mmCIF file of C-alpha atoms in Angstrom:
data_model
loop_
_atom_site.group_PDB
_atom_site.id
_atom_site.type_symbol
_atom_site.label_atom_id
_atom_site.label_comp_id
_atom_site.label_asym_id
_atom_site.label_seq_id
_atom_site.Cartn_x
_atom_site.Cartn_y
_atom_site.Cartn_z
ATOM 1 C CA MET A 7 79.140 44.225 127.614
ATOM 2 C CA LEU A 8 82.387 42.686 128.866
ATOM 3 C CA ARG A 9 80.470 40.199 130.985
ATOM 4 C CA TRP A 10 78.483 38.936 128.033
ATOM 5 C CA VAL A 11 81.447 38.642 125.702
ATOM 6 C CA LEU A 12 83.116 36.606 128.460
ATOM 7 C CA ALA A 13 80.035 34.416 128.960
ATOM 8 C CA TYR A 14 80.027 33.298 125.307
ATOM 9 C CA ALA A 15 83.828 33.022 125.280
ATOM 10 C CA ASP A 16 83.625 30.771 128.368
ATOM 11 C CA ASP A 17 80.999 28.567 126.666
ATOM 12 C CA ALA A 18 83.395 28.027 123.760
ATOM 13 C CA LEU A 19 86.515 27.467 125.889
ATOM 14 C CA ILE A 20 84.914 25.022 128.325
ATOM 15 C CA LEU A 21 83.174 22.957 125.656
ATOM 16 C CA GLY A 22 86.324 23.029 123.523
ATOM 17 C CA HIS A 23 88.260 21.642 126.466
ATOM 18 C CA ARG A 24 85.648 18.938 127.060
ATOM 19 C CA LEU A 25 85.933 17.839 123.425
ATOM 20 C CA SER A 26 89.725 17.750 123.683
ATOM 21 C CA GLU A 27 89.312 15.160 126.464
ATOM 22 C CA TRP A 28 88.143 12.723 123.759
ATOM 23 C CA CYS A 29 91.506 12.954 121.978
ATOM 24 C CA SER A 30 92.789 9.387 121.380
ATOM 25 C CA ARG A 31 89.672 7.938 123.087
ATOM 26 C CA ALA A 32 86.961 8.439 120.448
ATOM 27 C CA PRO A 33 85.046 5.419 119.084
ATOM 28 C CA SER A 34 86.836 5.635 115.725
ATOM 29 C CA MET A 35 89.785 7.387 114.142
ATOM 30 C CA GLU A 36 87.500 9.582 112.015
ATOM 31 C CA GLU A 37 85.546 10.632 115.076
ATOM 32 C CA ASP A 38 88.725 11.364 117.002
ATOM 33 C CA MET A 39 89.652 13.817 114.226
ATOM 34 C CA ALA A 40 86.158 15.240 114.137
ATOM 35 C CA LEU A 41 85.982 15.910 117.880
ATOM 36 C CA ALA A 42 89.463 17.458 117.862
ATOM 37 C CA ASN A 43 88.484 19.708 114.946
ATOM 38 C CA LEU A 44 85.226 20.768 116.601
ATOM 39 C CA GLY A 45 87.189 21.510 119.767
ATOM 40 C CA LEU A 46 89.725 23.566 117.796
ATOM 41 C CA ASP A 47 86.988 25.679 116.235
ATOM 42 C CA LEU A 48 85.646 26.427 119.719
ATOM 43 C CA LEU A 49 89.107 27.197 121.057
ATOM 44 C CA GLY A 50 89.696 29.610 118.159
ATOM 45 C CA GLN A 51 86.329 31.281 118.803
ATOM 46 C CA ALA A 52 87.139 31.580 122.522
ATOM 47 C CA ARG A 53 90.509 33.177 121.728
ATOM 48 C CA PHE A 54 88.909 35.817 119.542
ATOM 49 C CA LEU A 55 86.236 36.646 122.124
ATOM 50 C CA TYR A 56 88.775 36.796 124.987
ATOM 51 C CA SER A 57 90.986 39.126 122.929
ATOM 52 C CA HIS A 58 87.962 41.284 122.242
ATOM 53 C CA ALA A 59 87.115 41.280 125.958
ATOM 54 C CA ALA A 60 90.695 42.387 126.706
ATOM 55 C CA THR A 61 90.339 45.268 124.223
ATOM 56 C CA LEU A 62 87.112 46.360 125.941
ATOM 57 C CA GLU A 63 88.508 46.086 129.456
ATOM 58 C CA ASN A 64 91.828 47.778 128.615
ATOM 59 C CA ALA A 65 90.002 50.658 126.934
ATOM 60 C CA ALA A 66 88.032 51.229 130.149
ATOM 61 C CA GLN A 67 90.962 50.609 132.516
ATOM 62 C CA PRO A 68 94.295 50.940 130.671
ATOM 63 C CA GLU A 69 96.353 50.056 133.785
ATOM 64 C CA ARG A 70 94.993 46.490 133.703
ATOM 65 C CA GLN A 71 96.741 45.405 130.492
ATOM 66 C CA ARG A 72 94.596 42.270 130.216
ATOM 67 C CA THR A 73 95.369 39.567 127.678
ATOM 68 C CA GLU A 74 93.329 36.585 126.481
ATOM 69 C CA ASP A 75 95.363 34.332 128.795
ATOM 70 C CA ASP A 76 94.263 36.257 131.890
ATOM 71 C CA TYR A 77 90.662 35.221 131.249
ATOM 72 C CA ALA A 78 91.370 31.617 130.337
ATOM 73 C CA TYR A 79 94.058 30.807 132.890
ATOM 74 C CA ARG A 80 93.821 33.238 135.766
ATOM 75 C CA ARG A 81 90.191 33.201 136.811
ATOM 76 C CA ASP A 82 88.590 30.767 139.249
ATOM 77 C CA ALA A 83 85.357 28.868 138.751
ATOM 78 C CA PRO A 84 82.999 31.525 140.240
ATOM 79 C CA GLN A 85 84.349 34.050 137.715
ATOM 80 C CA PHE A 86 83.467 31.837 134.754
ATOM 81 C CA ARG A 87 80.125 32.679 133.157
ATOM 82 C CA ASN A 88 79.615 29.644 130.940
ATOM 83 C CA ALA A 89 76.259 27.905 130.812
ATOM 84 C CA LEU A 90 76.162 24.733 132.923
ATOM 85 C CA LEU A 91 75.460 22.602 129.822
ATOM 86 C CA VAL A 92 79.004 22.904 128.456
ATOM 87 C CA GLU A 93 80.751 21.867 131.678
ATOM 88 C CA GLN A 94 78.795 18.604 131.954
ATOM 89 C CA PRO A 95 81.168 15.627 131.706
ATOM 90 C CA ASN A 96 81.545 13.842 128.371
ATOM 91 C CA GLY A 97 79.806 10.675 129.601
ATOM 92 C CA ASP A 98 79.431 8.206 126.763
ATOM 93 C CA PHE A 99 79.479 9.169 123.077
ATOM 94 C CA ALA A 100 75.698 9.734 123.104
ATOM 95 C CA VAL A 101 76.007 12.278 125.935
ATOM 96 C CA THR A 102 78.762 14.127 124.072
ATOM 97 C CA MET A 103 76.754 14.261 120.842
ATOM 98 C CA VAL A 104 73.450 15.285 122.466
ATOM 99 C CA ARG A 105 75.299 17.965 124.448
ATOM 100 C CA HIS A 106 76.913 19.189 121.246
ATOM 101 C CA LEU A 107 73.580 19.285 119.403
ATOM 102 C CA LEU A 108 72.026 21.316 122.233
ATOM 103 C CA TYR A 109 74.943 23.776 122.345
ATOM 104 C CA ALA A 110 75.717 24.099 118.622
ATOM 105 C CA SER A 111 72.049 24.583 117.660
ATOM 106 C CA PHE A 112 72.020 27.561 120.015
ATOM 107 C CA ALA A 113 75.416 28.923 118.924
ATOM 108 C CA ASP A 114 74.442 28.632 115.265
ATOM 109 C CA LEU A 115 71.254 30.674 115.758
ATOM 110 C CA TYR A 116 72.988 33.145 118.066
ATOM 111 C CA TRP A 117 75.943 33.937 115.789
ATOM 112 C CA ARG A 118 73.747 33.995 112.707
ATOM 113 C CA ALA A 119 71.569 36.616 114.397
ATOM 114 C CA SER A 120 74.668 38.515 115.558
ATOM 115 C CA VAL A 121 76.027 39.330 112.079
ATOM 116 C CA THR A 122 74.006 42.568 112.167
ATOM 117 C CA VAL A 123 74.917 43.836 115.657
ATOM 118 C CA ASN A 124 76.518 47.284 115.665
ATOM 119 C CA ASP A 125 79.849 46.222 117.187
ATOM 120 C CA PRO A 126 81.829 45.632 113.964
ATOM 121 C CA ALA A 127 84.268 43.228 115.654
ATOM 122 C CA ILE A 128 81.464 41.017 116.980
ATOM 123 C CA ALA A 129 79.576 41.201 113.678
ATOM 124 C CA ALA A 130 82.682 40.076 111.755
ATOM 125 C CA PHE A 131 83.321 37.318 114.289
ATOM 126 C CA ALA A 132 79.695 36.176 114.016
ATOM 127 C CA ALA A 133 79.888 35.957 110.208
ATOM 128 C CA ARG A 134 82.876 33.657 110.534
ATOM 129 C CA SER A 135 81.533 31.591 113.414
ATOM 130 C CA GLU A 136 78.098 30.838 112.044
ATOM 131 C CA LYS A 137 79.710 28.995 109.134
ATOM 132 C CA GLU A 138 81.632 26.844 111.596
ATOM 133 C CA THR A 139 78.727 26.235 113.965
ATOM 134 C CA ALA A 140 76.490 25.230 111.041
ATOM 135 C CA TYR A 141 78.942 22.422 110.398
ATOM 136 C CA HIS A 142 78.908 21.509 114.107
ATOM 137 C CA VAL A 143 75.112 21.250 114.005
ATOM 138 C CA ARG A 144 75.265 19.019 110.946
ATOM 139 C CA HIS A 145 77.782 16.674 112.544
ATOM 140 C CA ALA A 146 75.935 16.404 115.862
ATOM 141 C CA THR A 147 72.558 16.015 114.093
ATOM 142 C CA ASP A 148 73.825 13.127 111.973
ATOM 143 C CA TRP A 149 75.111 11.332 115.050
ATOM 144 C CA VAL A 150 72.046 11.899 117.223
ATOM 145 C CA ILE A 151 69.861 10.503 114.422
ATOM 146 C CA ARG A 152 72.215 7.582 113.893
ATOM 147 C CA LEU A 153 72.326 6.734 117.591
ATOM 148 C CA GLY A 154 68.629 7.354 118.288
ATOM 149 C CA ASP A 155 67.456 5.460 115.227
ATOM 150 C CA GLY A 156 70.138 2.795 115.625
ATOM 151 C CA THR A 157 70.320 -0.307 117.814
ATOM 152 C CA ASP A 158 68.282 -0.815 120.989
ATOM 153 C CA GLU A 159 71.403 -0.043 123.001
ATOM 154 C CA SER A 160 72.324 3.159 121.157
ATOM 155 C CA HIS A 161 68.685 4.315 121.267
ATOM 156 C CA ARG A 162 68.514 3.711 125.016
ATOM 157 C CA ARG A 163 71.721 5.656 125.620
ATOM 158 C CA ALA A 164 70.721 8.552 123.357
ATOM 159 C CA GLN A 165 67.344 8.749 125.114
ATOM 160 C CA GLU A 166 69.026 8.788 128.539
ATOM 161 C CA ALA A 167 71.472 11.480 127.398
ATOM 162 C CA LEU A 168 68.622 13.632 126.086
ATOM 163 C CA GLU A 169 66.636 13.370 129.309
ATOM 164 C CA MET A 170 69.701 14.135 131.404
ATOM 165 C CA LEU A 171 70.762 17.199 129.359
ATOM 166 C CA LEU A 172 67.460 18.820 128.331
ATOM 167 C CA PRO A 173 67.083 20.685 131.661
ATOM 168 C CA PHE A 174 70.324 22.513 130.803
ATOM 169 C CA ALA A 175 69.152 23.857 127.421
ATOM 170 C CA ASP A 176 67.029 26.784 128.599
ATOM 171 C CA GLU A 177 69.876 28.466 130.454
ATOM 172 C CA LEU A 178 71.387 29.317 127.042
ATOM 173 C CA PHE A 179 68.483 31.713 126.450
ATOM 174 C CA GLU A 180 68.941 33.652 129.666
ATOM 175 C CA SER A 181 69.974 37.267 129.771
ATOM 176 C CA ALA A 182 70.426 39.540 132.773
ATOM 177 C CA PRO A 183 68.775 42.899 133.463
ATOM 178 C CA ASP A 184 72.059 44.672 132.701
ATOM 179 C CA GLN A 185 71.913 43.268 129.177
ATOM 180 C CA ALA A 186 68.620 44.983 128.350
ATOM 181 C CA PRO A 187 70.168 48.351 127.327
ATOM 182 C CA LEU A 188 72.693 46.500 125.136
ATOM 183 C CA ILE A 189 69.897 44.568 123.465
ATOM 184 C CA ALA A 190 67.907 47.774 122.966
ATOM 185 C CA ALA A 191 70.976 49.426 121.397
ATOM 186 C CA ASP A 192 71.542 46.479 119.014
ATOM 187 C CA ALA A 193 74.927 45.817 120.611
ATOM 188 C CA VAL A 194 74.023 42.205 121.415
ATOM 189 C CA VAL A 195 71.270 39.809 120.383
ATOM 190 C CA ASP A 196 68.555 38.865 122.875
ATOM 191 C CA PRO A 197 68.939 35.088 123.102
ATOM 192 C CA ALA A 198 65.350 34.705 124.358
ATOM 193 C CA GLY A 199 64.071 35.614 120.899
ATOM 194 C CA LEU A 200 65.749 32.517 119.428
ATOM 195 C CA ARG A 201 64.239 29.960 121.759
ATOM 196 C CA GLU A 202 61.185 28.961 119.744
ATOM 197 C CA THR A 203 63.206 28.400 116.564
ATOM 198 C CA TYR A 204 65.706 26.417 118.615
ATOM 199 C CA ARG A 205 63.009 24.209 120.099
ATOM 200 C CA ARG A 206 61.496 23.467 116.668
ATOM 201 C CA ARG A 207 64.952 22.464 115.383
ATOM 202 C CA ILE A 208 65.672 20.121 118.300
ATOM 203 C CA GLU A 209 62.179 18.633 117.998
ATOM 204 C CA GLN A 210 62.765 17.897 114.292
ATOM 205 C CA VAL A 211 66.048 16.126 114.982
ATOM 206 C CA CYS A 212 64.532 14.087 117.824
ATOM 207 C CA ALA A 213 61.569 13.069 115.664
ATOM 208 C CA GLN A 214 63.970 11.797 113.001
ATOM 209 C CA ALA A 215 66.041 10.097 115.673
ATOM 210 C CA THR A 216 62.897 8.406 117.110
ATOM 211 C CA LEU A 217 63.675 9.967 120.493
ATOM 212 C CA ARG A 218 60.916 11.030 122.906
ATOM 213 C CA LEU A 219 61.214 14.697 123.740
ATOM 214 C CA THR A 220 59.359 16.522 126.487
ATOM 215 C CA TRP A 221 60.593 20.021 127.335
ATOM 216 C CA PRO A 222 60.980 20.196 131.094
ATOM 217 C CA SER A 223 58.900 22.766 132.968
ATOM 218 C CA TRP A 224 61.984 23.965 134.905
ATOM 219 C CA HIS A 225 65.625 24.454 134.006
ATOM 220 C CA GLN A 226 69.073 24.386 135.569
ATOM 221 C CA THR A 227 70.482 27.851 136.102
ATOM 222 C CA GLY A 228 73.386 29.675 137.745
ATOM 223 C CA GLY A 229 76.270 29.393 135.288
ATOM 224 C CA ARG A 230 75.804 32.893 133.847
ATOM 225 C CA HIS A 231 76.115 34.206 137.427
ATOM 226 C CA GLY A 232 79.194 32.168 138.300
ATOM 227 C CA ARG A 233 77.407 29.419 140.230
ATOM 228 C CA HIS A 234 78.730 26.180 138.836
ATOM 229 C CA GLY A 235 78.585 22.472 139.578
ATOM 230 C CA GLU A 236 81.525 20.548 140.957
ATOM 231 C CA HIS A 237 82.636 19.587 137.438
ATOM 232 C CA LEU A 238 83.988 22.989 136.435
ATOM 233 C CA GLY A 239 86.582 23.121 139.212
ATOM 234 C CA HIS A 240 88.036 19.765 138.164
ATOM 235 C CA LEU A 241 88.076 20.837 134.520
ATOM 236 C CA LEU A 242 89.876 24.096 135.351
ATOM 237 C CA ALA A 243 92.407 22.242 137.492
ATOM 238 C CA GLU A 244 93.577 20.488 134.349
ATOM 239 C CA LEU A 245 93.090 23.384 131.935
ATOM 240 C CA GLN A 246 94.968 25.884 134.119
ATOM 241 C CA PHE A 247 97.593 23.637 135.694
ATOM 242 C CA LEU A 248 100.591 24.671 133.622
ATOM 243 C CA PRO A 249 100.307 28.473 133.782
ATOM 244 C CA ARG A 250 99.425 28.252 137.478
ATOM 245 C CA ALA A 251 102.406 26.021 138.297
ATOM 246 C CA TYR A 252 104.830 27.897 136.036
ATOM 247 C CA PRO A 253 103.620 31.515 135.874
ATOM 248 C CA GLY A 254 104.818 33.302 132.768
ATOM 249 C CA ALA A 255 105.824 30.096 130.972
ATOM 250 C CA SER A 256 105.759 30.440 127.186
ATOM 251 C CA TRP A 257 106.493 28.191 124.211
ATOM 252 C CA MET B 10 115.784 51.894 83.176
ATOM 253 C CA VAL B 11 114.044 49.706 85.718
ATOM 254 C CA ALA B 12 111.763 51.473 88.124
ATOM 255 C CA PRO B 13 112.714 50.835 91.751
ATOM 256 C CA VAL B 14 110.405 48.424 93.511
ATOM 257 C CA ALA B 15 108.399 49.990 96.329
ATOM 258 C CA PRO B 16 109.080 48.276 99.677
ATOM 259 C CA GLN B 17 105.501 47.092 100.100
ATOM 260 C CA ASP B 18 105.555 45.582 96.605
ATOM 261 C CA ALA B 19 108.751 43.730 97.479
ATOM 262 C CA ALA B 20 107.205 42.556 100.753
ATOM 263 C CA TRP B 21 104.019 41.470 98.948
ATOM 264 C CA ALA B 22 106.093 39.465 96.455
ATOM 265 C CA ILE B 23 107.804 37.646 99.345
ATOM 266 C CA ALA B 24 104.695 37.045 101.474
ATOM 267 C CA SER B 25 102.491 36.018 98.567
ATOM 268 C CA ALA B 26 104.971 33.330 97.480
ATOM 269 C CA LEU B 27 104.905 31.571 100.890
ATOM 270 C CA PRO B 28 103.348 28.103 100.755
ATOM 271 C CA ASP B 29 100.469 27.181 103.042
ATOM 272 C CA PRO B 30 101.872 24.859 105.753
ATOM 273 C CA GLU B 31 99.035 22.346 105.355
ATOM 274 C CA ILE B 32 98.661 22.481 101.569
ATOM 275 C CA PRO B 33 102.155 23.396 100.321
ATOM 276 C CA ALA B 34 101.066 23.168 96.675
ATOM 277 C CA LEU B 35 99.239 26.470 97.190
ATOM 278 C CA THR B 36 100.503 29.807 98.389
ATOM 279 C CA ILE B 37 98.831 31.786 101.163
ATOM 280 C CA ALA B 38 97.860 34.383 98.531
ATOM 281 C CA GLU B 39 96.157 31.785 96.330
ATOM 282 C CA LEU B 40 94.209 30.513 99.344
ATOM 283 C CA GLY B 41 92.993 34.015 100.167
ATOM 284 C CA ILE B 42 94.744 34.024 103.560
ATOM 285 C CA LEU B 43 96.989 36.985 102.658
ATOM 286 C CA ARG B 44 94.836 40.101 102.677
ATOM 287 C CA GLY B 45 97.231 43.019 102.428
ATOM 288 C CA VAL B 46 100.758 44.381 102.795
ATOM 289 C CA GLU B 47 101.290 48.043 103.634
ATOM 290 C CA MET B 48 103.814 50.316 105.266
ATOM 291 C CA ILE B 49 102.257 51.860 108.375
ATOM 292 C CA ASN B 50 104.419 54.345 110.333
ATOM 293 C CA GLY B 51 107.572 52.669 109.124
ATOM 294 C CA VAL B 52 106.340 49.163 110.007
ATOM 295 C CA MET B 53 105.788 46.653 107.222
ATOM 296 C CA THR B 54 102.322 45.474 108.186
ATOM 297 C CA VAL B 55 101.006 42.226 106.749
ATOM 298 C CA THR B 56 97.316 41.410 107.194
ATOM 299 C CA ILE B 57 96.128 37.811 107.088
ATOM 300 C CA THR B 58 92.831 36.104 107.828
ATOM 301 C CA PRO B 59 92.523 32.639 109.344
ATOM 302 C CA THR B 60 90.629 30.036 107.321
ATOM 303 C CA TYR B 61 88.879 28.493 110.333
ATOM 304 C CA SER B 62 88.850 30.049 113.827
ATOM 305 C CA GLY B 63 90.790 27.120 115.220
ATOM 306 C CA CYS B 64 93.148 26.502 112.313
ATOM 307 C CA PRO B 65 96.484 25.675 113.971
ATOM 308 C CA ALA B 66 98.358 26.731 110.834
ATOM 309 C CA THR B 67 97.542 30.405 111.459
ATOM 310 C CA GLU B 68 100.345 30.766 114.028
ATOM 311 C CA MET B 69 102.784 29.046 111.693
ATOM 312 C CA ILE B 70 101.826 31.263 108.758
ATOM 313 C CA LYS B 71 102.412 34.285 110.956
ATOM 314 C CA ALA B 72 105.876 33.024 111.938
ATOM 315 C CA ASP B 73 106.711 32.138 108.296
ATOM 316 C CA ILE B 74 105.873 35.669 107.133
ATOM 317 C CA GLU B 75 107.980 37.255 109.885
ATOM 318 C CA THR B 76 110.942 35.001 109.114
ATOM 319 C CA ALA B 77 110.752 35.537 105.341
ATOM 320 C CA LEU B 78 110.540 39.326 105.643
ATOM 321 C CA ARG B 79 113.347 39.460 108.198
ATOM 322 C CA ASP B 80 115.562 37.344 105.907
ATOM 323 C CA ALA B 81 114.806 39.828 103.124
ATOM 324 C CA GLY B 82 116.118 42.685 105.236
ATOM 325 C CA PHE B 83 112.942 44.108 106.735
ATOM 326 C CA SER B 84 113.360 44.850 110.443
ATOM 327 C CA ALA B 85 110.100 46.485 111.530
ATOM 328 C CA ILE B 86 107.446 43.879 110.788
ATOM 329 C CA ALA B 87 103.938 43.342 112.110
ATOM 330 C CA VAL B 88 101.514 40.577 111.193
ATOM 331 C CA ARG B 89 97.926 41.258 112.129
ATOM 332 C CA LEU B 90 94.790 39.174 111.889
ATOM 333 C CA THR B 91 91.564 40.364 110.361
ATOM 334 C CA HIS B 92 88.228 38.584 110.574
ATOM 335 C CA SER B 93 86.317 40.687 108.110
ATOM 336 C CA PRO B 94 85.294 39.807 105.504
ATOM 337 C CA ALA B 95 85.263 36.187 106.682
ATOM 338 C CA TRP B 96 87.402 33.759 104.722
ATOM 339 C CA THR B 97 85.487 31.793 102.128
ATOM 340 C CA THR B 98 86.237 29.218 99.468
ATOM 341 C CA ASP B 99 84.139 31.277 97.016
ATOM 342 C CA THR B 100 87.101 33.532 96.192
ATOM 343 C CA LEU B 101 89.441 30.730 95.101
ATOM 344 C CA SER B 102 90.316 31.215 91.422
ATOM 345 C CA ALA B 103 89.763 28.575 88.754
ATOM 346 C CA ALA B 104 93.539 28.094 88.546
ATOM 347 C CA THR B 105 93.733 27.503 92.314
ATOM 348 C CA LEU B 106 90.888 24.973 92.183
ATOM 349 C CA GLU B 107 92.734 23.123 89.420
ATOM 350 C CA LYS B 108 95.954 23.130 91.495
ATOM 351 C CA LEU B 109 94.026 21.573 94.369
ATOM 352 C CA ARG B 110 92.626 18.883 92.081
ATOM 353 C CA ALA B 111 96.079 18.134 90.643
ATOM 354 C CA GLU B 112 97.272 17.716 94.231
ATOM 355 C CA GLY B 113 94.631 15.011 94.778
ATOM 356 C CA ILE B 114 92.322 17.256 96.787
ATOM 357 C CA ALA B 115 88.815 17.580 95.368
ATOM 358 C CA PRO B 116 88.066 21.312 95.088
ATOM 359 C CA PRO B 117 84.943 22.819 96.697
ATOM 360 C CA ARG B 118 81.755 22.965 94.607
ATOM 361 C CA ARG B 119 79.127 25.211 96.211
ATOM 362 C CA GLY B 120 76.042 23.154 97.062
ATOM 363 C CA GLN B 121 77.265 20.037 95.280
ATOM 364 C CA PRO B 122 79.269 16.936 96.219
ATOM 365 C CA PRO B 123 82.842 16.758 94.921
ATOM 366 C CA HIS B 124 84.042 14.774 91.955
ATOM 367 C CA CYS B 125 86.861 12.270 92.367
ATOM 368 C CA PRO B 126 90.133 14.182 91.819
ATOM 369 C CA GLN B 127 91.750 11.032 90.365
ATOM 370 C CA CYS B 128 89.253 9.767 87.797
ATOM 371 C CA GLY B 129 86.676 12.561 87.709
ATOM 372 C CA SER B 130 83.758 10.305 88.630
ATOM 373 C CA ALA B 131 80.686 11.763 90.349
ATOM 374 C CA GLN B 132 80.075 8.420 92.077
ATOM 375 C CA VAL B 133 81.484 9.388 95.457
ATOM 376 C CA GLU B 134 80.526 8.986 99.106
ATOM 377 C CA GLN B 135 81.591 10.751 102.258
ATOM 378 C CA ILE B 136 83.602 8.740 104.801
ATOM 379 C CA ALA B 137 83.966 11.451 107.444
ATOM 380 C CA HIS B 138 82.990 15.077 107.991
ATOM 381 C CA PHE B 139 86.587 15.906 108.968
ATOM 382 C CA GLY B 140 89.833 14.980 107.268
ATOM 383 C CA SER B 141 93.484 15.695 107.933
ATOM 384 C CA THR B 142 92.876 19.443 108.479
ATOM 385 C CA PRO B 143 89.853 21.539 109.526
ATOM 386 C CA CYS B 144 89.322 22.657 105.923
ATOM 387 C CA LYS B 145 88.976 19.140 104.495
ATOM 388 C CA SER B 146 86.589 16.183 104.704
ATOM 389 C CA LEU B 147 87.278 12.576 103.746
ATOM 390 C CA TRP B 148 85.561 10.873 100.780
ATOM 391 C CA ARG B 149 85.946 7.795 98.614
ATOM 392 C CA CYS B 150 85.348 7.233 94.930
ATOM 393 C CA MET B 151 83.004 4.358 94.086
ATOM 394 C CA ALA B 152 84.374 4.138 90.526
ATOM 395 C CA CYS B 153 88.138 3.935 91.092
ATOM 396 C CA ARG B 154 87.859 3.001 94.808
ATOM 397 C CA GLU B 155 90.410 5.635 95.852
ATOM 398 C CA PRO B 156 89.856 7.607 99.040
ATOM 399 C CA PHE B 157 90.432 11.342 98.730
ATOM 400 C CA ASP B 158 90.408 14.617 100.617
ATOM 401 C CA HIS B 159 87.769 17.198 99.766
ATOM 402 C CA PHE B 160 88.382 20.897 100.371
ATOM 403 C CA LYS B 161 85.114 21.827 102.084
ATOM 404 C CA CYS B 162 82.887 24.642 100.901
ATOM 405 C CA HIS B 163 83.138 27.404 103.455
#
């Protein structure tokens, strides 16, 4: 259970950090605010899930005394379980928005389905998060349509972003054998059951955005097992610098 | 004779009067952030719920409550967060919605676009999905040409 709470917490933290990299660099003032707000939502979601993970781990091993900061700041790349999609660099604005559409469409379905799981803390968290992720989907959808159905240049870039990122989408629907008993016990949602709905949603957006979409016959994998690309290490170097350089520092 | 005020009632009176850091015209009770005040094992325990997961004001609200209660003579204080039931704009009272409007912030209308808080016109358009805080979006009125914040439905 702990591993899967951490996987979804890591998705939110890493993508939240990626979005924060746009701060003061977005194409417009409004979009700067939007990206910062989307990032803040994800950071808040990550904090809740890390705190929940700490509760689970401390209940099993009270001598550990884990806190949310231990997970965010004191683990190395192979211990992170985020999907590879969220660690992909921001690229241009089209890459950021296509990446966000691919992630948020999953998160929205996943948290919506999770409001009925039998862990009351996760169910309450899901009820809160699905309202936020629905807004994320709306924002990313509007932009992907605007870019895809925009100028020749924006269409070309949105198309390139889609082709580059689509192979990362299917990893979001992975689960591991050790998750099967949790799924059977209604403790977590089986992400695989959401894939068809997800695909229909992405197809609808792409059709409106006049983007060509062909689901690849293979997908990138490894993130949920701690095998990451080179990007995550660089991201963590920045994210974790302060607590690593000044252990125990506080505001 | 005046009945003595129970400690948790006194603490509620203090906490519920605290203004929201982002929208000081409203109190944290009016916004539905303050969920409960109770004495648990000698500790005055205040329960709040964040509006949005990432709302940066949550930490400040927590600190404001601790400071206000300490100034009022309470020494054992705890502020805890609850996520259930999730915060929603559906519980805001009519009086609170009117306070928002008077403050120049168009109140939420479930399933419908806002009206201009200045002139009341329905001829409005959205400028941006996000405004000055996570709970607001940015609009403009086509009738009086004023831009305005809209408290999003949540």
